Amino acid sequence: MKKVLTGNQAVAHGVLLSRAEVISAYPITPQTTIVENLAELCADGILEAKFLRVESEHSALASIIGASMVGARTFTATSSQGLALMHEMLHWAAGSRLPIVMANVNRALGAPWNIWNDQTDSLSQRDTGWIQLYCENNQEVLDTVIQAYMIAEEVYIPVMVVLDAFFLSHTSEPVEIPEGGEVDKFLPKYHARYKCDVNDPHSFNLMVSPEYYQEFRYKIQYAMEEAKKVAKRVDDLFAKSFGRGYGPIEGHLCDDAEVILVTTGTVTSTSRGTIARMRERGVKVGLLKIKMFRPFPREEVKEALRGAQKVAVIDRNISFGCGGIFGHEIKATLCDEEKRPQVFDFVTGLGGRDVTPSLITEIIEYTCQNERPEGEIIWAGMRG
Amino acid sequence: MKEVTKLIHKYLRHDKKFPHVSCPGCGNGIILGALIRAIDRIGFAKDEIVLISGIGCSGRMPVYVDFNTLHTTHGRALTFATGIKLAKPELTVIVFMGDGDATAIGGNHFIHAARRNVDVSAIIFNNNIYGMTGGQFSPTTPYGMKATTAPYWHIEHAFKIAELAVTAGAVFVGRETVYNAKGLDALIEKALLKKGFSVVETITHCHIQYGRYNRLGTAVDMLKWQRDNSIPVEKAQKLSSEELEGKIITGVLVDRELPIYQHEYDRIRERAREIAV
């Protein structure tokens, strides 16, 4: 069934089809309509889940950590300051190896206040042990939520599904909604391998001495590496069942490209059109969309960029004192390649500033015309 | 221009920050106006005042006034205020918070600020809902009412903010409605002059979110409801709890003397110096 849905409605539909059992959240713009939708679905009994509206984002994640520890399929959603407030619990969820799924609507962090699109909120949580999947459109949002549960419940690593503020969260698009029965076949009921259970008691998260702690960390990293394979398998299975697949990355016109543009989120859609027009003008440019940021799909990225002379990364984020976060991941990934393309890292679109086709054209032209970038960061779309 | 408008213009950043974001008919402007009138009567200089807010519709208010202003994070305004007051005790520190801001995400800070008795005034805008994010229930949404996250009815029970502040140890606690704007500015004046942690719970209306979901009518209807359901505290003392059910008890609930944090801190330092000598 096809319906016109906003990104936030697509998240709610994904959660409904995945039959989450406990949902907990706190209002924050622009995430709020996700939980409003879910609150209504729960109250109407369409989704047989317990809905909890707690007193802060920290409590939202803490309460679903509790629910997940007794074996429930859980969900929360947040954005920006809310995600920052969850920081302690993000580590706790991953360390507890709980297959929680959350949606984060990418919004700029304060100060100063800003409610618009920017990726720094989720990217700055990159070391918390969560899988992070960035979506390009509302269809991908819905499909990714369903896939996220399957990945999380196989590797016992929580998953963050990320969508752009307003460009997706509040923008309506036609979305194919899979039939509930089909999703049930794809994603069976969750049975926790370990849980708090009176008939089979366990202790969780007690103090671990230096003799053991490091191995717990090793196991998370091991599970992250496994998650790459699992995500690929889940995506293939999803494509077989529903006819749509995404992959951890997507290369578009990369084979003969001299310059490859690297994008995430909605900038990818804008770039598709720009690249088509530049190809018509004879510019040999390709596009690499990165969907999976953690675990970082190193091998796939290397493979896709092999053969390119230059790589232009669009970073709608910044790690102060360092540079664009995707840019640095790409540079680190390419460092042991025999023949390395020159990486140009463009920081732009912060706090909701538009990344327009003409700006993307400028970025590609700059990359074509210059041997090397003028610095670690090239600030694009600055006020004059 | 009327005198009252002239007075308010003296304090507003009217050439920079307007139009404001409040919905037509909102009660927040009445609270801001009451604060301005109280400050003007006391005669504080603009630069002696620090007005701090958190997040939500109340969070926007400091943007519009020509004091030292801080728009802080959700629920944390009182913690910023505590730091300011300790570093610069000569400043008059006033905090604006909403019901969700003060008693949900910032609930912990609220009770501890009251217990600690730092010389700060907290003015709480209680409109029974998260207005700015679209009408989700808050800790003061009454049982049985509707919100976007409670489409049938709300199953939790509401905090009584003023009573909570009394129990937590605030030295001055009052409650007033925006309907009684003059009563409100008199109450705020008392709160600002009181040394120690003072709280004014302001009952305001959100006809756009709370009112609409619960069919409470227009802003005017909701103001009339405030008028018809307010009982001054002196009168309330003679009534039974059944008679007070659903009523708004207004006026000064508590006005007492307790040791103020800064004074206690100074005493400790004095004593420590004596011993050191």
PDB file of N, CA and C in Angstrom, chain A residues 83-168:
ATOM      1  N   LEU A  83      19.485  13.943  22.396  1.00  0.00           N
ATOM      2  CA  LEU A  83      20.465  12.873  22.204  1.00  0.00           C
ATOM      3  C   LEU A  83      21.684  13.139  23.090  1.00  0.00           C
ATOM      4  N   ALA A  84      22.070  14.413  23.167  1.00  0.00           N
ATOM      5  CA  ALA A  84      23.214  14.767  24.016  1.00  0.00           C
ATOM      6  C   ALA A  84      22.920  14.408  25.472  1.00  0.00           C
ATOM      7  N   LEU A  85      21.691  14.655  25.904  1.00  0.00           N
ATOM      8  CA  LEU A  85      21.317  14.327  27.282  1.00  0.00           C
ATOM      9  C   LEU A  85      21.302  12.812  27.504  1.00  0.00           C
ATOM     10  N   MET A  86      21.076  12.048  26.445  1.00  0.00           N
ATOM     11  CA  MET A  86      21.066  10.588  26.549  1.00  0.00           C
ATOM     12  C   MET A  86      22.473   9.989  26.608  1.00  0.00           C
ATOM     13  N   HIS A  87      23.490  10.832  26.410  1.00  0.00           N
ATOM     14  CA  HIS A  87      24.842  10.319  26.180  1.00  0.00           C
ATOM     15  C   HIS A  87      25.261   9.197  27.143  1.00  0.00           C
ATOM     16  N   GLU A  88      25.040   9.409  28.427  1.00  0.00           N
ATOM     17  CA  GLU A  88      25.448   8.403  29.416  1.00  0.00           C
ATOM     18  C   GLU A  88      24.733   7.071  29.147  1.00  0.00           C
ATOM     19  N   MET A  89      23.448   7.159  28.847  1.00  0.00           N
ATOM     20  CA  MET A  89      22.657   5.949  28.630  1.00  0.00           C
ATOM     21  C   MET A  89      22.961   5.280  27.282  1.00  0.00           C
ATOM     22  N   LEU A  90      23.479   6.068  26.313  1.00  0.00           N
ATOM     23  CA  LEU A  90      23.873   5.465  25.028  1.00  0.00           C
ATOM     24  C   LEU A  90      24.990   4.453  25.279  1.00  0.00           C
ATOM     25  N   HIS A  91      25.985   4.867  26.048  1.00  0.00           N
ATOM     26  CA  HIS A  91      27.067   3.949  26.410  1.00  0.00           C
ATOM     27  C   HIS A  91      26.502   2.754  27.174  1.00  0.00           C
ATOM     28  N   TRP A  92      25.578   3.027  28.076  1.00  0.00           N
ATOM     29  CA  TRP A  92      25.042   1.970  28.934  1.00  0.00           C
ATOM     30  C   TRP A  92      24.263   0.931  28.115  1.00  0.00           C
ATOM     31  N   ALA A  93      23.500   1.404  27.152  1.00  0.00           N
ATOM     32  CA  ALA A  93      22.711   0.485  26.307  1.00  0.00           C
ATOM     33  C   ALA A  93      23.634  -0.415  25.501  1.00  0.00           C
ATOM     34  N   ALA A  94      24.671   0.176  24.927  1.00  0.00           N
ATOM     35  CA  ALA A  94      25.591  -0.605  24.098  1.00  0.00           C
ATOM     36  C   ALA A  94      26.400  -1.559  24.966  1.00  0.00           C
ATOM     37  N   GLY A  95      26.875  -1.063  26.114  1.00  0.00           N
ATOM     38  CA  GLY A  95      27.644  -1.907  27.026  1.00  0.00           C
ATOM     39  C   GLY A  95      26.821  -3.065  27.550  1.00  0.00           C
ATOM     40  N   SER A  96      25.517  -2.845  27.697  1.00  0.00           N
ATOM     41  CA  SER A  96      24.612  -3.912  28.159  1.00  0.00           C
ATOM     42  C   SER A  96      24.224  -4.857  27.032  1.00  0.00           C
ATOM     43  N   ARG A  97      24.650  -4.551  25.820  1.00  0.00           N
ATOM     44  CA  ARG A  97      24.388  -5.385  24.633  1.00  0.00           C
ATOM     45  C   ARG A  97      22.883  -5.556  24.398  1.00  0.00           C
ATOM     46  N   LEU A  98      22.180  -4.422  24.407  1.00  0.00           N
ATOM     47  CA  LEU A  98      20.721  -4.469  24.239  1.00  0.00           C
ATOM     48  C   LEU A  98      20.336  -4.028  22.825  1.00  0.00           C
ATOM     49  N   PRO A  99      19.456  -4.793  22.169  1.00  0.00           N
ATOM     50  CA  PRO A  99      19.106  -4.475  20.772  1.00  0.00           C
ATOM     51  C   PRO A  99      18.034  -3.392  20.650  1.00  0.00           C
ATOM     52  N   ILE A 100      18.319  -2.250  21.258  1.00  0.00           N
ATOM     53  CA  ILE A 100      17.369  -1.123  21.223  1.00  0.00           C
ATOM     54  C   ILE A 100      17.467  -0.433  19.862  1.00  0.00           C
ATOM     55  N   VAL A 101      16.341   0.030  19.357  1.00  0.00           N
ATOM     56  CA  VAL A 101      16.362   0.841  18.140  1.00  0.00           C
ATOM     57  C   VAL A 101      15.851   2.236  18.487  1.00  0.00           C
ATOM     58  N   MET A 102      16.560   3.243  18.007  1.00  0.00           N
ATOM     59  CA  MET A 102      16.064   4.605  18.186  1.00  0.00           C
ATOM     60  C   MET A 102      16.131   5.362  16.866  1.00  0.00           C
ATOM     61  N   ALA A 103      15.256   6.341  16.735  1.00  0.00           N
ATOM     62  CA  ALA A 103      15.357   7.261  15.600  1.00  0.00           C
ATOM     63  C   ALA A 103      15.920   8.563  16.137  1.00  0.00           C
ATOM     64  N   ASN A 104      16.928   9.096  15.445  1.00  0.00           N
ATOM     65  CA  ASN A 104      17.422  10.427  15.797  1.00  0.00           C
ATOM     66  C   ASN A 104      17.211  11.342  14.603  1.00  0.00           C
ATOM     67  N   VAL A 105      16.511  12.439  14.854  1.00  0.00           N
ATOM     68  CA  VAL A 105      16.324  13.424  13.797  1.00  0.00           C
ATOM     69  C   VAL A 105      17.488  14.399  13.896  1.00  0.00           C
ATOM     70  N   ASN A 106      18.330  14.411  12.859  1.00  0.00           N
ATOM     71  CA  ASN A 106      19.548  15.234  12.852  1.00  0.00           C
ATOM     72  C   ASN A 106      19.229  16.719  12.950  1.00  0.00           C
ATOM     73  N   ARG A 107      19.582  17.295  14.097  1.00  0.00           N
ATOM     74  CA  ARG A 107      19.348  18.727  14.323  1.00  0.00           C
ATOM     75  C   ARG A 107      20.572  19.317  14.986  1.00  0.00           C
ATOM     76  N   ALA A 108      20.825  20.591  14.707  1.00  0.00           N
ATOM     77  CA  ALA A 108      22.017  21.268  15.240  1.00  0.00           C
ATOM     78  C   ALA A 108      21.986  21.335  16.760  1.00  0.00           C
ATOM     79  N   LEU A 109      23.162  21.312  17.339  1.00  0.00           N
ATOM     80  CA  LEU A 109      23.310  21.458  18.791  1.00  0.00           C
ATOM     81  C   LEU A 109      23.553  22.922  19.143  1.00  0.00           C
ATOM     82  N   GLY A 110      23.091  23.318  20.344  1.00  0.00           N
ATOM     83  CA  GLY A 110      23.383  24.650  20.853  1.00  0.00           C
ATOM     84  C   GLY A 110      24.643  24.605  21.685  1.00  0.00           C
ATOM     85  N   ALA A 111      25.126  25.765  22.122  1.00  0.00           N
ATOM     86  CA  ALA A 111      24.634  27.091  21.876  1.00  0.00           C
ATOM     87  C   ALA A 111      25.276  27.661  20.604  1.00  0.00           C
ATOM     88  N   PRO A 112      24.640  28.599  19.910  1.00  0.00           N
ATOM     89  CA  PRO A 112      23.316  29.167  20.184  1.00  0.00           C
ATOM     90  C   PRO A 112      22.205  28.223  19.712  1.00  0.00           C
ATOM     91  N   TRP A 113      20.988  28.499  20.152  1.00  0.00           N
ATOM     92  CA  TRP A 113      19.864  27.639  19.777  1.00  0.00           C
ATOM     93  C   TRP A 113      19.658  27.615  18.271  1.00  0.00           C
ATOM     94  N   ASN A 114      19.335  26.439  17.780  1.00  0.00           N
ATOM     95  CA  ASN A 114      19.006  26.267  16.365  1.00  0.00           C
ATOM     96  C   ASN A 114      18.246  24.949  16.284  1.00  0.00           C
ATOM     97  N   ILE A 115      17.167  24.898  15.545  1.00  0.00           N
ATOM     98  CA  ILE A 115      16.374  23.658  15.499  1.00  0.00           C
ATOM     99  C   ILE A 115      16.518  22.948  14.158  1.00  0.00           C
ATOM    100  N   TRP A 116      17.390  23.450  13.260  1.00  0.00           N
ATOM    101  CA  TRP A 116      17.418  22.934  11.905  1.00  0.00           C
ATOM    102  C   TRP A 116      18.466  21.845  11.697  1.00  0.00           C
ATOM    103  N   ASN A 117      18.571  21.378  10.471  1.00  0.00           N
ATOM    104  CA  ASN A 117      19.342  20.180  10.153  1.00  0.00           C
ATOM    105  C   ASN A 117      20.858  20.361  10.273  1.00  0.00           C
ATOM    106  N   ASP A 118      21.499  19.341  10.836  1.00  0.00           N
ATOM    107  CA  ASP A 118      22.948  19.328  11.048  1.00  0.00           C
ATOM    108  C   ASP A 118      23.250  17.946  11.643  1.00  0.00           C
ATOM    109  N   GLN A 119      24.373  17.347  11.223  1.00  0.00           N
ATOM    110  CA  GLN A 119      24.622  15.959  11.643  1.00  0.00           C
ATOM    111  C   GLN A 119      25.465  15.824  12.905  1.00  0.00           C
ATOM    112  N   THR A 120      25.926  16.946  13.456  1.00  0.00           N
ATOM    113  CA  THR A 120      26.894  16.839  14.554  1.00  0.00           C
ATOM    114  C   THR A 120      26.307  16.148  15.783  1.00  0.00           C
ATOM    115  N   ASP A 121      24.967  16.212  15.963  1.00  0.00           N
ATOM    116  CA  ASP A 121      24.392  15.575  17.164  1.00  0.00           C
ATOM    117  C   ASP A 121      24.650  14.069  17.185  1.00  0.00           C
ATOM    118  N   SER A 122      24.341  13.380  16.076  1.00  0.00           N
ATOM    119  CA  SER A 122      24.533  11.921  16.076  1.00  0.00           C
ATOM    120  C   SER A 122      26.001  11.540  15.876  1.00  0.00           C
ATOM    121  N   LEU A 123      26.702  12.301  15.011  1.00  0.00           N
ATOM    122  CA  LEU A 123      28.105  11.940  14.753  1.00  0.00           C
ATOM    123  C   LEU A 123      28.966  12.090  16.005  1.00  0.00           C
ATOM    124  N   SER A 124      28.608  13.047  16.868  1.00  0.00           N
ATOM    125  CA  SER A 124      29.412  13.203  18.085  1.00  0.00           C
ATOM    126  C   SER A 124      29.146  12.074  19.079  1.00  0.00           C
ATOM    127  N   GLN A 125      28.194  11.211  18.777  1.00  0.00           N
ATOM    128  CA  GLN A 125      27.946  10.021  19.612  1.00  0.00           C
ATOM    129  C   GLN A 125      28.567   8.777  18.981  1.00  0.00           C
ATOM    130  N   ARG A 126      29.539   8.989  18.097  1.00  0.00           N
ATOM    131  CA  ARG A 126      30.040   7.857  17.321  1.00  0.00           C
ATOM    132  C   ARG A 126      30.762   6.810  18.153  1.00  0.00           C
ATOM    133  N   ASP A 127      31.293   7.182  19.318  1.00  0.00           N
ATOM    134  CA  ASP A 127      32.065   6.224  20.114  1.00  0.00           C
ATOM    135  C   ASP A 127      31.252   5.567  21.224  1.00  0.00           C
ATOM    136  N   THR A 128      29.934   5.662  21.133  1.00  0.00           N
ATOM    137  CA  THR A 128      29.092   5.110  22.203  1.00  0.00           C
ATOM    138  C   THR A 128      28.765   3.637  21.972  1.00  0.00           C
ATOM    139  N   GLY A 129      29.141   3.092  20.810  1.00  0.00           N
ATOM    140  CA  GLY A 129      28.874   1.672  20.570  1.00  0.00           C
ATOM    141  C   GLY A 129      27.536   1.380  19.900  1.00  0.00           C
ATOM    142  N   TRP A 130      26.966   2.388  19.249  1.00  0.00           N
ATOM    143  CA  TRP A 130      25.716   2.187  18.511  1.00  0.00           C
ATOM    144  C   TRP A 130      26.008   2.067  17.014  1.00  0.00           C
ATOM    145  N   ILE A 131      25.273   1.204  16.357  1.00  0.00           N
ATOM    146  CA  ILE A 131      25.276   1.186  14.895  1.00  0.00           C
ATOM    147  C   ILE A 131      24.533   2.455  14.455  1.00  0.00           C
ATOM    148  N   GLN A 132      25.054   3.132  13.431  1.00  0.00           N
ATOM    149  CA  GLN A 132      24.365   4.337  12.933  1.00  0.00           C
ATOM    150  C   GLN A 132      24.070   4.195  11.443  1.00  0.00           C
ATOM    151  N   LEU A 133      22.796   4.375  11.090  1.00  0.00           N
ATOM    152  CA  LEU A 133      22.368   4.260   9.688  1.00  0.00           C
ATOM    153  C   LEU A 133      21.692   5.564   9.256  1.00  0.00           C
ATOM    154  N   TYR A 134      22.237   6.209   8.221  1.00  0.00           N
ATOM    155  CA  TYR A 134      21.724   7.504   7.749  1.00  0.00           C
ATOM    156  C   TYR A 134      20.815   7.299   6.537  1.00  0.00           C
ATOM    157  N   CYS A 135      19.666   7.955   6.535  1.00  0.00           N
ATOM    158  CA  CYS A 135      18.658   7.717   5.490  1.00  0.00           C
ATOM    159  C   CYS A 135      18.545   8.900   4.535  1.00  0.00           C
ATOM    160  N   GLU A 136      18.233   8.555   3.296  1.00  0.00           N
ATOM    161  CA  GLU A 136      18.143   9.570   2.247  1.00  0.00           C
ATOM    162  C   GLU A 136      16.712  10.046   2.007  1.00  0.00           C
ATOM    163  N   ASN A 137      15.741   9.152   2.143  1.00  0.00           N
ATOM    164  CA  ASN A 137      14.349   9.537   1.904  1.00  0.00           C
ATOM    165  C   ASN A 137      13.419   8.775   2.849  1.00  0.00           C
ATOM    166  N   ASN A 138      12.138   9.103   2.794  1.00  0.00           N
ATOM    167  CA  ASN A 138      11.194   8.559   3.776  1.00  0.00           C
ATOM    168  C   ASN A 138      10.969   7.055   3.597  1.00  0.00           C
ATOM    169  N   GLN A 139      11.067   6.583   2.359  1.00  0.00           N
ATOM    170  CA  GLN A 139      10.963   5.143   2.121  1.00  0.00           C
ATOM    171  C   GLN A 139      12.101   4.416   2.829  1.00  0.00           C
ATOM    172  N   GLU A 140      13.285   4.975   2.657  1.00  0.00           N
ATOM    173  CA  GLU A 140      14.455   4.360   3.288  1.00  0.00           C
ATOM    174  C   GLU A 140      14.328   4.403   4.815  1.00  0.00           C
ATOM    175  N   VAL A 141      13.717   5.460   5.325  1.00  0.00           N
ATOM    176  CA  VAL A 141      13.518   5.586   6.775  1.00  0.00           C
ATOM    177  C   VAL A 141      12.667   4.417   7.277  1.00  0.00           C
ATOM    178  N   LEU A 142      11.529   4.204   6.634  1.00  0.00           N
ATOM    179  CA  LEU A 142      10.624   3.130   7.067  1.00  0.00           C
ATOM    180  C   LEU A 142      11.326   1.771   6.963  1.00  0.00           C
ATOM    181  N   ASP A 143      11.939   1.523   5.827  1.00  0.00           N
ATOM    182  CA  ASP A 143      12.588   0.227   5.608  1.00  0.00           C
ATOM    183  C   ASP A 143      13.745   0.013   6.587  1.00  0.00           C
ATOM    184  N   THR A 144      14.474   1.089   6.883  1.00  0.00           N
ATOM    185  CA  THR A 144      15.643   0.972   7.760  1.00  0.00           C
ATOM    186  C   THR A 144      15.239   0.658   9.199  1.00  0.00           C
ATOM    187  N   VAL A 145      14.115   1.206   9.643  1.00  0.00           N
ATOM    188  CA  VAL A 145      13.650   0.898  11.009  1.00  0.00           C
ATOM    189  C   VAL A 145      13.417  -0.610  11.141  1.00  0.00           C
ATOM    190  N   ILE A 146      12.763  -1.203  10.147  1.00  0.00           N
ATOM    191  CA  ILE A 146      12.483  -2.648  10.198  1.00  0.00           C
ATOM    192  C   ILE A 146      13.791  -3.438  10.168  1.00  0.00           C
ATOM    193  N   GLN A 147      14.675  -3.058   9.246  1.00  0.00           N
ATOM    194  CA  GLN A 147      15.975  -3.738   9.161  1.00  0.00           C
ATOM    195  C   GLN A 147      16.774  -3.578  10.455  1.00  0.00           C
ATOM    196  N   ALA A 148      16.654  -2.409  11.068  1.00  0.00           N
ATOM    197  CA  ALA A 148      17.439  -2.109  12.277  1.00  0.00           C
ATOM    198  C   ALA A 148      17.158  -3.124  13.384  1.00  0.00           C
ATOM    199  N   TYR A 149      15.872  -3.472  13.551  1.00  0.00           N
ATOM    200  CA  TYR A 149      15.531  -4.460  14.588  1.00  0.00           C
ATOM    201  C   TYR A 149      16.193  -5.798  14.302  1.00  0.00           C
ATOM    202  N   MET A 150      16.164  -6.175  13.035  1.00  0.00           N
ATOM    203  CA  MET A 150      16.721  -7.478  12.692  1.00  0.00           C
ATOM    204  C   MET A 150      18.236  -7.500  12.920  1.00  0.00           C
ATOM    205  N   ILE A 151      18.912  -6.435  12.554  1.00  0.00           N
ATOM    206  CA  ILE A 151      20.365  -6.363  12.764  1.00  0.00           C
ATOM    207  C   ILE A 151      20.663  -6.358  14.267  1.00  0.00           C
ATOM    208  N   ALA A 152      19.978  -5.465  14.991  1.00  0.00           N
ATOM    209  CA  ALA A 152      20.240  -5.296  16.430  1.00  0.00           C
ATOM    210  C   ALA A 152      20.048  -6.613  17.178  1.00  0.00           C
ATOM    211  N   GLU A 153      18.969  -7.326  16.830  1.00  0.00           N
ATOM    212  CA  GLU A 153      18.637  -8.527  17.588  1.00  0.00           C
ATOM    213  C   GLU A 153      19.532  -9.716  17.226  1.00  0.00           C
ATOM    214  N   GLU A 154      20.261  -9.586  16.145  1.00  0.00           N
ATOM    215  CA  GLU A 154      21.205 -10.657  15.830  1.00  0.00           C
ATOM    216  C   GLU A 154      22.573 -10.413  16.477  1.00  0.00           C
ATOM    217  N   VAL A 155      23.030  -9.187  16.475  1.00  0.00           N
ATOM    218  CA  VAL A 155      24.379  -8.917  17.009  1.00  0.00           C
ATOM    219  C   VAL A 155      24.356  -8.332  18.428  1.00  0.00           C
ATOM    220  N   TYR A 156      23.166  -8.032  18.951  1.00  0.00           N
ATOM    221  CA  TYR A 156      23.044  -7.434  20.286  1.00  0.00           C
ATOM    222  C   TYR A 156      23.829  -6.122  20.401  1.00  0.00           C
ATOM    223  N   ILE A 157      23.600  -5.290  19.422  1.00  0.00           N
ATOM    224  CA  ILE A 157      24.152  -3.930  19.418  1.00  0.00           C
ATOM    225  C   ILE A 157      22.974  -3.002  19.097  1.00  0.00           C
ATOM    226  N   PRO A 158      22.817  -1.909  19.837  1.00  0.00           N
ATOM    227  CA  PRO A 158      21.704  -0.995  19.536  1.00  0.00           C
ATOM    228  C   PRO A 158      21.917  -0.246  18.215  1.00  0.00           C
ATOM    229  N   VAL A 159      20.823   0.154  17.605  1.00  0.00           N
ATOM    230  CA  VAL A 159      20.904   0.815  16.295  1.00  0.00           C
ATOM    231  C   VAL A 159      20.204   2.175  16.339  1.00  0.00           C
ATOM    232  N   MET A 160      20.897   3.171  15.787  1.00  0.00           N
ATOM    233  CA  MET A 160      20.332   4.509  15.646  1.00  0.00           C
ATOM    234  C   MET A 160      19.996   4.734  14.168  1.00  0.00           C
ATOM    235  N   VAL A 161      18.718   4.975  13.893  1.00  0.00           N
ATOM    236  CA  VAL A 161      18.307   5.296  12.522  1.00  0.00           C
ATOM    237  C   VAL A 161      18.236   6.824  12.443  1.00  0.00           C
ATOM    238  N   VAL A 162      18.957   7.388  11.490  1.00  0.00           N
ATOM    239  CA  VAL A 162      19.128   8.840  11.479  1.00  0.00           C
ATOM    240  C   VAL A 162      18.448   9.450  10.250  1.00  0.00           C
ATOM    241  N   LEU A 163      17.680  10.513  10.489  1.00  0.00           N
ATOM    242  CA  LEU A 163      17.037  11.209   9.370  1.00  0.00           C
ATOM    243  C   LEU A 163      17.175  12.713   9.540  1.00  0.00           C
ATOM    244  N   ASP A 164      17.218  13.422   8.433  1.00  0.00           N
ATOM    245  CA  ASP A 164      17.465  14.863   8.452  1.00  0.00           C
ATOM    246  C   ASP A 164      16.252  15.639   8.972  1.00  0.00           C
ATOM    247  N   ALA A 165      16.533  16.604   9.857  1.00  0.00           N
ATOM    248  CA  ALA A 165      15.481  17.473  10.377  1.00  0.00           C
ATOM    249  C   ALA A 165      14.779  18.202   9.232  1.00  0.00           C
ATOM    250  N   PHE A 166      13.488  18.243   9.276  1.00  0.00           N
ATOM    251  CA  PHE A 166      12.610  18.969   8.351  1.00  0.00           C
ATOM    252  C   PHE A 166      12.692  18.470   6.912  1.00  0.00           C
ATOM    253  N   PHE A 167      13.911  18.340   6.346  1.00  0.00           N
ATOM    254  CA  PHE A 167      14.008  17.868   4.951  1.00  0.00           C
ATOM    255  C   PHE A 167      13.372  16.482   4.828  1.00  0.00           C
ATOM    256  N   LEU A 168      13.475  15.670   5.887  1.00  0.00           N
ATOM    257  CA  LEU A 168      12.746  14.395   5.915  1.00  0.00           C
ATOM    258  C   LEU A 168      11.663  14.399   6.995  1.00  0.00           C
TER     259      LEU A 168
END
